[in-house]
mmCIF file of C-alpha atoms in Angstrom:
data_model
loop_
_atom_site.group_PDB
_atom_site.id
_atom_site.type_symbol
_atom_site.label_atom_id
_atom_site.label_comp_id
_atom_site.label_asym_id
_atom_site.label_seq_id
_atom_site.Cartn_x
_atom_site.Cartn_y
_atom_site.Cartn_z
ATOM 1 C CA UNK A 11 -24.792 33.669 69.993
ATOM 2 C CA UNK A 12 -26.290 30.908 72.133
ATOM 3 C CA UNK A 13 -28.682 28.824 70.035
ATOM 4 C CA UNK A 14 -31.056 25.969 70.897
ATOM 5 C CA UNK A 15 -31.971 23.730 67.959
ATOM 6 C CA UNK A 16 -34.803 21.237 68.360
ATOM 7 C CA UNK A 17 -34.788 18.669 65.541
ATOM 8 C CA UNK A 18 -36.131 15.175 64.941
ATOM 9 C CA UNK A 19 -33.913 14.996 61.845
ATOM 10 C CA UNK A 20 -30.338 14.142 62.830
ATOM 11 C CA UNK A 21 -27.635 11.628 61.936
ATOM 12 C CA UNK A 22 -27.801 8.605 61.472
ATOM 13 C CA UNK A 23 -30.945 9.503 59.512
ATOM 14 C CA UNK A 24 -30.174 10.214 55.860
ATOM 15 C CA UNK A 25 -32.905 12.568 54.644
ATOM 16 C CA UNK A 26 -32.255 15.894 52.941
ATOM 17 C CA UNK A 27 -33.520 17.676 56.062
ATOM 18 C CA UNK A 28 -30.982 15.790 58.175
ATOM 19 C CA UNK A 29 -28.143 16.742 55.835
ATOM 20 C CA UNK A 30 -29.093 20.416 55.967
ATOM 21 C CA UNK A 31 -29.470 20.565 59.767
ATOM 22 C CA UNK A 32 -26.295 18.581 60.469
ATOM 23 C CA UNK A 33 -24.200 20.946 58.347
ATOM 24 C CA UNK A 34 -25.829 24.019 59.886
ATOM 25 C CA UNK A 35 -24.931 22.744 63.353
ATOM 26 C CA UNK A 36 -21.380 21.890 62.270
ATOM 27 C CA UNK A 37 -20.687 25.331 60.851
ATOM 28 C CA UNK A 38 -22.495 27.271 63.579
ATOM 29 C CA UNK A 39 -20.166 25.619 66.073
ATOM 30 C CA UNK A 40 -17.186 26.163 63.768
ATOM 31 C CA UNK A 41 -18.024 29.872 63.672
ATOM 32 C CA UNK A 42 -17.829 29.965 67.475
ATOM 33 C CA UNK A 43 -21.512 29.914 68.423
ATOM 34 C CA UNK A 44 -22.752 27.830 71.340
ATOM 35 C CA UNK A 45 -25.284 25.369 69.948
ATOM 36 C CA UNK A 46 -27.362 23.071 72.145
ATOM 37 C CA UNK A 47 -29.213 20.388 70.165
ATOM 38 C CA UNK A 48 -32.256 18.455 71.342
ATOM 39 C CA UNK A 49 -33.108 15.361 69.298
ATOM 40 C CA UNK A 50 -33.815 11.618 69.334
ATOM 41 C CA UNK A 51 -31.625 9.223 71.270
ATOM 42 C CA UNK A 52 -28.784 7.521 69.387
ATOM 43 C CA UNK A 53 -28.147 10.759 67.461
ATOM 44 C CA UNK A 54 -24.515 11.794 68.152
ATOM 45 C CA UNK A 55 -25.153 15.451 67.261
ATOM 46 C CA UNK A 56 -27.768 15.883 70.005
ATOM 47 C CA UNK A 57 -26.360 17.229 73.265
ATOM 48 C CA UNK A 58 -29.629 16.369 74.970
ATOM 49 C CA UNK A 59 -32.052 13.696 73.934
ATOM 50 C CA UNK A 60 -35.819 13.474 73.911
ATOM 51 C CA UNK A 61 -37.992 10.390 74.176
ATOM 52 C CA UNK A 62 -38.881 9.326 70.635
ATOM 53 C CA UNK A 63 -40.596 6.556 68.676
ATOM 54 C CA UNK A 64 -40.098 5.409 65.061
ATOM 55 C CA UNK A 65 -42.518 6.796 62.469
ATOM 56 C CA UNK A 66 -43.606 3.327 61.323
ATOM 57 C CA UNK A 67 -46.270 4.394 58.835
ATOM 58 C CA UNK A 68 -44.205 6.680 56.580
ATOM 59 C CA UNK A 69 -40.503 6.222 57.257
ATOM 60 C CA UNK A 70 -38.936 4.005 59.930
ATOM 61 C CA UNK A 71 -35.714 6.003 59.631
ATOM 62 C CA UNK A 72 -37.488 9.037 61.083
ATOM 63 C CA UNK A 73 -38.358 9.349 64.772
ATOM 64 C CA UNK A 74 -41.158 11.335 66.406
ATOM 65 C CA UNK A 75 -39.975 13.226 69.487
ATOM 66 C CA UNK A 76 -41.864 14.260 72.613
ATOM 67 C CA UNK A 77 -40.968 17.246 74.832
ATOM 68 C CA UNK A 78 -39.422 16.921 78.277
ATOM 69 C CA UNK A 79 -39.304 18.966 81.466
ATOM 70 C CA UNK A 80 -35.594 19.462 80.826
ATOM 71 C CA UNK A 81 -36.404 21.125 77.496
ATOM 72 C CA UNK A 82 -38.849 23.571 79.094
ATOM 73 C CA UNK A 83 -36.465 24.249 81.975
ATOM 74 C CA UNK A 84 -33.625 24.856 79.523
ATOM 75 C CA UNK A 85 -35.676 27.372 77.564
ATOM 76 C CA UNK A 86 -36.611 29.189 80.794
ATOM 77 C CA UNK A 87 -33.129 29.395 82.284
ATOM 78 C CA UNK A 88 -30.695 28.739 79.419
ATOM 79 C CA UNK A 89 -30.294 32.377 78.317
ATOM 80 C CA UNK A 90 -30.653 31.555 74.618
ATOM 81 C CA UNK A 91 -30.552 34.250 71.961
ATOM 82 C CA UNK A 92 -32.351 31.995 69.454
ATOM 83 C CA UNK A 93 -34.557 28.913 69.613
ATOM 84 C CA UNK A 94 -34.929 27.127 66.262
ATOM 85 C CA UNK A 95 -37.562 24.398 65.914
ATOM 86 C CA UNK A 96 -37.065 22.156 62.858
ATOM 87 C CA UNK A 97 -40.236 20.667 61.375
ATOM 88 C CA UNK A 98 -42.681 21.294 64.252
ATOM 89 C CA UNK A 99 -45.352 18.683 64.928
ATOM 90 C CA UNK A 100 -48.281 18.173 67.261
ATOM 91 C CA UNK A 101 -46.418 15.609 69.407
ATOM 92 C CA UNK A 102 -43.792 18.202 70.337
ATOM 93 C CA UNK A 103 -46.557 20.494 71.622
ATOM 94 C CA UNK A 104 -44.813 23.231 69.683
ATOM 95 C CA UNK A 105 -47.433 25.828 70.573
ATOM 96 C CA UNK A 106 -46.364 25.668 74.236
ATOM 97 C CA UNK A 107 -42.738 26.238 73.241
ATOM 98 C CA UNK A 108 -43.844 29.189 71.089
ATOM 99 C CA UNK A 109 -45.833 30.705 73.949
ATOM 100 C CA UNK A 110 -43.045 30.132 76.456
ATOM 101 C CA UNK A 111 -40.479 31.848 74.218
ATOM 102 C CA UNK A 112 -42.824 34.748 73.498
ATOM 103 C CA UNK A 113 -43.521 35.137 77.230
ATOM 104 C CA UNK A 114 -39.793 35.094 78.028
ATOM 105 C CA UNK A 115 -39.013 37.396 75.062
ATOM 106 C CA UNK A 116 -36.684 34.788 73.551
ATOM 107 C CA UNK A 117 -36.166 34.963 69.792
ATOM 108 C CA UNK A 118 -37.736 31.932 68.145
ATOM 109 C CA UNK A 119 -38.105 30.676 64.583
ATOM 110 C CA UNK A 120 -39.316 27.512 62.945
ATOM 111 C CA UNK A 121 -38.379 25.832 59.669
ATOM 112 C CA UNK A 122 -40.475 23.643 57.380
ATOM 113 C CA UNK A 123 -38.706 21.366 54.919
ATOM 114 C CA UNK A 124 -41.042 18.701 53.528
ATOM 115 C CA UNK A 125 -43.914 19.207 51.100
ATOM 116 C CA UNK A 126 -46.219 17.231 53.341
ATOM 117 C CA UNK A 127 -49.275 17.979 51.196
ATOM 118 C CA UNK A 128 -47.886 16.062 48.204
ATOM 119 C CA UNK A 129 -46.190 13.523 50.474
ATOM 120 C CA UNK A 130 -49.408 12.551 52.291
ATOM 121 C CA UNK A 131 -51.416 12.463 49.053
ATOM 122 C CA UNK A 132 -49.230 9.610 47.775
ATOM 123 C CA UNK A 133 -49.813 7.549 50.912
ATOM 124 C CA UNK A 134 -53.508 8.252 51.550
ATOM 125 C CA UNK A 135 -55.695 7.504 48.548
ATOM 126 C CA UNK A 136 -59.101 8.051 50.142
ATOM 127 C CA UNK A 137 -60.031 11.703 49.343
ATOM 128 C CA UNK A 138 -62.014 12.183 52.551
ATOM 129 C CA UNK A 139 -59.222 10.871 54.769
ATOM 130 C CA UNK A 140 -56.725 12.946 52.787
ATOM 131 C CA UNK A 141 -58.771 16.112 53.325
ATOM 132 C CA UNK A 142 -59.082 15.297 57.011
ATOM 133 C CA UNK A 143 -55.304 14.851 57.283
ATOM 134 C CA UNK A 144 -54.518 18.089 55.467
ATOM 135 C CA UNK A 145 -56.936 20.026 57.676
ATOM 136 C CA UNK A 146 -55.357 18.397 60.714
ATOM 137 C CA UNK A 147 -51.882 19.348 59.494
ATOM 138 C CA UNK A 148 -52.903 22.921 58.858
ATOM 139 C CA UNK A 149 -54.514 23.522 62.233
ATOM 140 C CA UNK A 150 -51.770 21.803 64.215
ATOM 141 C CA UNK A 151 -48.542 22.626 62.342
ATOM 142 C CA UNK A 152 -49.141 25.834 60.383
ATOM 143 C CA UNK A 153 -52.012 27.778 61.920
ATOM 144 C CA UNK A 154 -50.379 28.356 65.367
ATOM 145 C CA UNK A 155 -47.107 29.449 63.735
ATOM 146 C CA UNK A 156 -48.802 31.992 61.479
ATOM 147 C CA UNK A 157 -51.265 33.303 64.091
ATOM 148 C CA UNK A 158 -48.516 33.792 66.680
ATOM 149 C CA UNK A 159 -46.312 35.443 64.024
ATOM 150 C CA UNK A 160 -43.405 33.041 64.546
ATOM 151 C CA UNK A 161 -40.757 33.656 61.847
ATOM 152 C CA UNK A 162 -40.836 30.899 59.218
ATOM 153 C CA UNK A 163 -37.794 29.495 57.407
ATOM 154 C CA UNK A 164 -38.179 27.279 54.344
ATOM 155 C CA UNK A 165 -36.414 26.173 51.128
ATOM 156 C CA UNK A 166 -37.017 28.261 48.026
ATOM 157 C CA UNK A 167 -39.437 25.804 46.422
ATOM 158 C CA UNK A 168 -41.462 24.873 49.489
ATOM 159 C CA UNK A 169 -45.154 24.658 48.513
ATOM 160 C CA UNK A 170 -47.173 23.631 51.586
ATOM 161 C CA UNK A 171 -47.471 27.181 52.881
ATOM 162 C CA UNK A 172 -49.003 28.342 49.607
ATOM 163 C CA UNK A 173 -51.325 25.363 49.159
ATOM 164 C CA UNK A 174 -52.581 25.031 52.706
ATOM 165 C CA UNK A 175 -52.248 28.559 54.046
ATOM 166 C CA UNK A 176 -54.216 30.735 51.620
ATOM 167 C CA UNK A 177 -51.295 31.340 49.259
ATOM 168 C CA UNK A 178 -48.990 32.353 52.121
ATOM 169 C CA UNK A 179 -45.821 33.771 50.563
ATOM 170 C CA UNK A 180 -43.910 35.236 53.488
ATOM 171 C CA UNK A 181 -40.981 33.773 55.361
ATOM 172 C CA UNK A 182 -37.222 33.535 55.091
ATOM 173 C CA UNK A 183 -35.726 31.426 52.308
ATOM 174 C CA UNK A 184 -33.008 28.975 53.342
ATOM 175 C CA UNK A 185 -30.105 28.760 50.932
ATOM 176 C CA UNK A 186 -28.508 25.394 50.202
ATOM 177 C CA UNK A 187 -24.953 24.107 50.300
ATOM 178 C CA UNK A 188 -22.943 21.076 49.261
ATOM 179 C CA UNK A 189 -19.845 19.455 50.735
ATOM 180 C CA UNK A 190 -17.664 19.580 47.633
ATOM 181 C CA UNK A 191 -14.727 18.019 49.495
ATOM 182 C CA UNK A 192 -16.710 14.914 50.441
ATOM 183 C CA UNK A 193 -18.481 14.733 47.071
ATOM 184 C CA UNK A 194 -15.329 15.250 45.065
ATOM 185 C CA UNK A 195 -14.891 15.206 41.312
ATOM 186 C CA UNK A 196 -13.735 11.946 39.740
ATOM 187 C CA UNK A 197 -12.969 10.880 36.181
ATOM 188 C CA UNK A 198 -13.087 7.192 37.086
ATOM 189 C CA UNK A 199 -16.686 6.418 36.243
ATOM 190 C CA UNK A 200 -18.011 3.245 34.652
ATOM 191 C CA UNK A 201 -19.438 3.886 31.214
ATOM 192 C CA UNK A 202 -23.085 2.848 30.804
ATOM 193 C CA UNK A 203 -23.552 2.500 34.557
ATOM 194 C CA UNK A 204 -26.607 4.417 35.817
ATOM 195 C CA UNK A 205 -27.312 5.181 39.471
ATOM 196 C CA UNK A 206 -30.179 6.153 41.716
ATOM 197 C CA UNK A 207 -29.496 7.199 45.315
ATOM 198 C CA UNK A 208 -32.269 8.035 47.758
ATOM 199 C CA UNK A 209 -35.220 6.673 49.671
ATOM 200 C CA UNK A 210 -37.195 3.854 48.091
ATOM 201 C CA UNK A 211 -40.587 5.394 48.729
ATOM 202 C CA UNK A 212 -43.790 6.155 46.754
ATOM 203 C CA UNK A 213 -42.977 9.850 46.282
ATOM 204 C CA UNK A 214 -39.768 8.926 44.401
ATOM 205 C CA UNK A 215 -41.763 7.358 41.528
ATOM 206 C CA UNK A 216 -39.316 4.457 41.251
ATOM 207 C CA UNK A 217 -41.655 2.024 39.494
ATOM 208 C CA UNK A 218 -41.559 4.437 36.579
ATOM 209 C CA UNK A 219 -37.765 4.497 36.815
ATOM 210 C CA UNK A 220 -37.777 0.696 36.458
ATOM 211 C CA UNK A 221 -40.028 0.957 33.404
ATOM 212 C CA UNK A 222 -37.656 3.430 31.794
ATOM 213 C CA UNK A 223 -34.626 1.275 32.544
ATOM 214 C CA UNK A 224 -36.336 -1.725 30.937
ATOM 215 C CA UNK A 225 -36.025 0.131 27.604
ATOM 216 C CA UNK A 226 -32.216 0.121 27.829
ATOM 217 C CA UNK A 227 -31.392 -2.876 30.017
ATOM 218 C CA UNK A 228 -29.455 -4.643 27.285
ATOM 219 C CA UNK A 229 -26.893 -1.806 27.157
ATOM 220 C CA UNK A 230 -26.810 -0.393 30.709
ATOM 221 C CA UNK A 231 -26.597 -1.383 34.368
ATOM 222 C CA UNK A 232 -28.444 0.322 37.226
ATOM 223 C CA UNK A 233 -27.448 0.579 40.891
ATOM 224 C CA UNK A 234 -30.229 1.545 43.325
ATOM 225 C CA UNK A 235 -28.746 2.779 46.593
ATOM 226 C CA UNK A 236 -31.071 3.281 49.546
ATOM 227 C CA UNK A 237 -33.961 1.737 51.416
ATOM 228 C CA UNK A 238 -37.583 2.511 52.172
ATOM 229 C CA UNK A 239 -41.192 1.491 52.523
ATOM 230 C CA UNK A 240 -41.682 0.058 48.997
ATOM 231 C CA UNK A 241 -38.327 -1.692 48.665
ATOM 232 C CA UNK A 242 -39.847 -5.192 48.714
ATOM 233 C CA UNK A 243 -42.536 -4.272 46.201
ATOM 234 C CA UNK A 244 -39.965 -2.683 43.898
ATOM 235 C CA UNK A 245 -37.766 -5.787 43.949
ATOM 236 C CA UNK A 246 -40.820 -7.931 43.207
ATOM 237 C CA UNK A 247 -41.682 -5.617 40.306
ATOM 238 C CA UNK A 248 -38.196 -6.052 38.838
ATOM 239 C CA UNK A 249 -38.473 -9.845 39.094
ATOM 240 C CA UNK A 250 -41.967 -9.860 37.634
ATOM 241 C CA UNK A 251 -40.830 -7.870 34.614
ATOM 242 C CA UNK A 252 -37.720 -10.060 34.307
ATOM 243 C CA UNK A 253 -35.392 -7.074 34.159
ATOM 244 C CA UNK A 254 -31.675 -7.766 34.372
ATOM 245 C CA UNK A 255 -28.630 -5.709 35.325
ATOM 246 C CA UNK A 256 -30.232 -3.983 38.360
ATOM 247 C CA UNK A 257 -28.476 -4.132 41.728
ATOM 248 C CA UNK A 258 -30.163 -3.130 44.988
ATOM 249 C CA UNK A 259 -27.273 -1.909 47.139
ATOM 250 C CA UNK A 260 -29.240 -1.066 50.280
ATOM 251 C CA UNK A 261 -28.350 1.508 52.898
ATOM 252 C CA UNK A 262 -24.877 3.068 52.674
ATOM 253 C CA UNK A 263 -23.324 5.434 55.279
ATOM 254 C CA UNK A 264 -23.559 9.043 54.151
ATOM 255 C CA UNK A 265 -19.802 9.552 54.127
ATOM 256 C CA UNK A 266 -19.438 6.624 51.707
ATOM 257 C CA UNK A 267 -22.064 7.651 49.170
ATOM 258 C CA UNK A 268 -19.584 9.598 47.057
ATOM 259 C CA UNK A 269 -18.110 6.313 45.772
ATOM 260 C CA UNK A 270 -21.424 5.402 44.165
ATOM 261 C CA UNK A 271 -21.982 8.860 42.692
ATOM 262 C CA UNK A 272 -18.463 8.838 41.241
ATOM 263 C CA UNK A 273 -18.941 5.422 39.660
ATOM 264 C CA UNK A 274 -21.981 6.432 37.630
ATOM 265 C CA UNK A 275 -22.171 7.555 34.024
ATOM 266 C CA UNK A 276 -25.416 9.374 34.881
ATOM 267 C CA UNK A 277 -27.811 9.794 37.807
ATOM 268 C CA UNK A 278 -31.487 9.011 37.158
ATOM 269 C CA UNK A 279 -34.328 10.799 38.910
ATOM 270 C CA UNK A 280 -38.067 10.327 38.388
ATOM 271 C CA UNK A 281 -39.400 12.149 41.475
ATOM 272 C CA UNK A 282 -42.011 14.826 40.790
ATOM 273 C CA UNK A 283 -42.369 16.350 44.269
ATOM 274 C CA UNK A 284 -39.231 17.702 45.922
ATOM 275 C CA UNK A 285 -38.530 20.774 48.036
ATOM 276 C CA UNK A 286 -34.928 20.620 46.800
ATOM 277 C CA UNK A 287 -33.440 17.206 46.043
ATOM 278 C CA UNK A 288 -29.961 17.025 47.583
ATOM 279 C CA UNK A 289 -28.984 13.832 45.775
ATOM 280 C CA UNK A 290 -28.938 15.597 42.412
ATOM 281 C CA UNK A 291 -26.593 18.282 43.706
ATOM 282 C CA UNK A 292 -24.352 15.654 45.314
ATOM 283 C CA UNK A 293 -24.195 13.817 41.997
ATOM 284 C CA UNK A 294 -23.250 16.980 40.133
ATOM 285 C CA UNK A 295 -20.534 17.694 42.694
ATOM 286 C CA UNK A 296 -18.954 14.324 41.837
ATOM 287 C CA UNK A 297 -19.101 15.211 38.139
ATOM 288 C CA UNK A 298 -21.926 12.789 37.375
ATOM 289 C CA UNK A 299 -24.610 14.306 35.076
ATOM 290 C CA UNK A 300 -28.243 14.145 36.154
ATOM 291 C CA UNK A 301 -31.209 13.089 34.029
ATOM 292 C CA UNK A 302 -34.123 14.773 35.776
ATOM 293 C CA UNK A 303 -37.899 15.058 35.301
ATOM 294 C CA UNK A 304 -39.884 18.151 34.443
ATOM 295 C CA UNK A 305 -41.135 19.581 37.721
ATOM 296 C CA UNK A 306 -41.135 23.028 39.284
ATOM 297 C CA UNK A 307 -38.179 22.650 41.627
ATOM 298 C CA UNK A 308 -35.810 21.029 39.131
ATOM 299 C CA UNK A 309 -36.833 23.401 36.372
ATOM 300 C CA UNK A 310 -35.816 26.381 38.505
ATOM 301 C CA UNK A 311 -32.555 24.780 39.567
ATOM 302 C CA UNK A 312 -31.264 23.007 36.490
ATOM 303 C CA UNK A 313 -33.050 23.912 33.260
ATOM 304 C CA UNK A 314 -30.865 26.953 32.543
ATOM 305 C CA UNK A 315 -27.620 24.980 32.829
ATOM 306 C CA UNK A 316 -28.726 21.501 31.706
ATOM 307 C CA UNK A 317 -31.789 21.886 29.457
ATOM 308 C CA UNK A 318 -30.974 18.796 27.366
ATOM 309 C CA UNK A 319 -31.081 16.540 30.458
ATOM 310 C CA UNK A 320 -34.682 17.359 31.370
ATOM 311 C CA UNK A 321 -37.451 14.975 30.305
ATOM 312 C CA UNK A 322 -41.161 14.398 30.714
ATOM 313 C CA UNK A 323 -41.334 11.465 33.092
ATOM 314 C CA UNK A 324 -44.121 9.873 31.022
ATOM 315 C CA UNK A 325 -42.336 10.298 27.696
ATOM 316 C CA UNK A 326 -40.011 7.407 26.810
ATOM 317 C CA UNK A 327 -38.508 9.209 23.830
ATOM 318 C CA UNK A 328 -37.530 12.279 25.859
ATOM 319 C CA UNK A 329 -35.806 10.062 28.384
ATOM 320 C CA UNK A 330 -33.871 8.258 25.652
ATOM 321 C CA UNK A 331 -32.899 11.582 24.069
ATOM 322 C CA UNK A 332 -31.510 12.835 27.382
ATOM 323 C CA UNK A 333 -29.516 9.622 27.813
ATOM 324 C CA UNK A 334 -28.155 9.911 24.280
ATOM 325 C CA UNK A 335 -27.075 13.489 25.004
ATOM 326 C CA UNK A 336 -25.105 12.259 28.022
ATOM 327 C CA UNK A 337 -23.395 9.630 25.868
ATOM 328 C CA UNK A 338 -22.424 12.157 23.208
ATOM 329 C CA UNK A 339 -21.258 14.894 25.608
ATOM 330 C CA UNK A 340 -19.928 13.001 28.619
ATOM 331 C CA UNK A 341 -16.628 14.837 29.183
ATOM 332 C CA UNK A 342 -18.128 18.298 28.769
ATOM 333 C CA UNK A 343 -21.109 17.479 31.010
ATOM 334 C CA UNK A 344 -18.906 16.129 33.794
ATOM 335 C CA UNK A 345 -16.903 19.340 33.891
ATOM 336 C CA UNK A 346 -20.056 21.484 33.779
ATOM 337 C CA UNK A 347 -21.656 19.398 36.535
ATOM 338 C CA UNK A 348 -18.789 19.977 38.948
ATOM 339 C CA UNK A 349 -18.612 23.665 38.055
ATOM 340 C CA UNK A 350 -22.324 24.044 38.817
ATOM 341 C CA UNK A 351 -21.966 22.400 42.253
ATOM 342 C CA UNK A 352 -19.028 24.588 43.203
ATOM 343 C CA UNK A 353 -21.392 27.579 43.393
ATOM 344 C CA UNK A 354 -22.758 26.126 46.642
ATOM 345 C CA UNK A 355 -21.172 25.723 50.069
ATOM 346 C CA UNK A 356 -22.488 24.923 53.539
ATOM 347 C CA UNK A 357 -20.263 27.642 54.977
ATOM 348 C CA UNK A 358 -22.044 30.301 52.890
ATOM 349 C CA UNK A 359 -25.444 28.717 53.577
ATOM 350 C CA UNK A 360 -24.816 28.838 57.339
ATOM 351 C CA UNK A 361 -23.750 32.480 57.073
ATOM 352 C CA UNK A 362 -27.091 33.139 55.388
ATOM 353 C CA UNK A 363 -28.871 31.361 58.249
ATOM 354 C CA UNK A 364 -27.035 33.567 60.754
ATOM 355 C CA UNK A 365 -28.162 36.628 58.803
ATOM 356 C CA UNK A 366 -31.762 35.411 59.195
ATOM 357 C CA UNK A 367 -31.228 34.926 62.937
ATOM 358 C CA UNK A 368 -29.814 38.455 63.209
ATOM 359 C CA UNK A 369 -32.712 39.919 61.239
ATOM 360 C CA UNK A 370 -35.232 38.158 63.507
ATOM 361 C CA UNK A 371 -33.398 39.416 66.594
ATOM 362 C CA UNK A 372 -33.313 43.006 65.362
ATOM 363 C CA UNK A 373 -36.985 42.989 64.327
ATOM 364 C CA UNK A 374 -37.983 41.864 67.860
ATOM 365 C CA UNK A 375 -36.225 44.736 69.602
#
């Protein structure tokens, strides 16, 4: 199969979307498919680059791409069996790509990955501006896709389509994988060392994480790995509260993150709005237990296997109980964590994606 993938999310970015798309591309090529990737410049995975600018307001690590004549020409004459647009936006003029593919009878799909509704709500406090932005997002990103009947791909717990699109519940669910060789099991952790790995951004609820750590700072250390828009404010908050034993590690290359997961006694998460949360699965793959908040996505994923590690993010006692459970059951939890992660693989996830492609192709005949 000859596949064109258009994505703004590619290495060296470090988001969960980037991880998913990079592994899809890797295994599609490994399976023998011809994959042409359009993306921002300075992204090694992209065969062909598009002009792009940093997304300064939300996340400087992300770049906004603009279409090119080469892209349109490639769609017209490239003889693709599938065109896959990742996270369409108004700047890509996605509707023109949709119409061009429909006119040329080229199979096309699009995938949404970020719960933008909850994401934007954390950044825009004015209710009128927020409503304006959500209406704008609906009529530019979702409405054309649904009206033109473009097949939609999304993670299992994606919520934007239901919230913004009249309880829309169709689409193809993307399965998830994990690189268990990179994120390998290790027994060499540091007792009483806690870790957080991810973006330092409002939606991660990290000021609450700092508050929780302040309850145990005399007995534990905390490494915060990552960067983001509220990094300076978070460091100031730690200084203001005079909290010790916290290290801000900064940005670490993706292929080196396993060292930090492996070193931790437990991984802390306080985020309440995730479409999946890859960092928790990566931690489990290294054998490091997760202490996670009560929210829909984590409840579906982890409550059955790790009910004692769930806590109400506003309840200090529940957090302390979960931490105590880790202390009392460390060896057993590390084995169970790795066993849980081994159920996932990017090879199987990519096979599932190919099944979706095949189903779309057959339904268009």
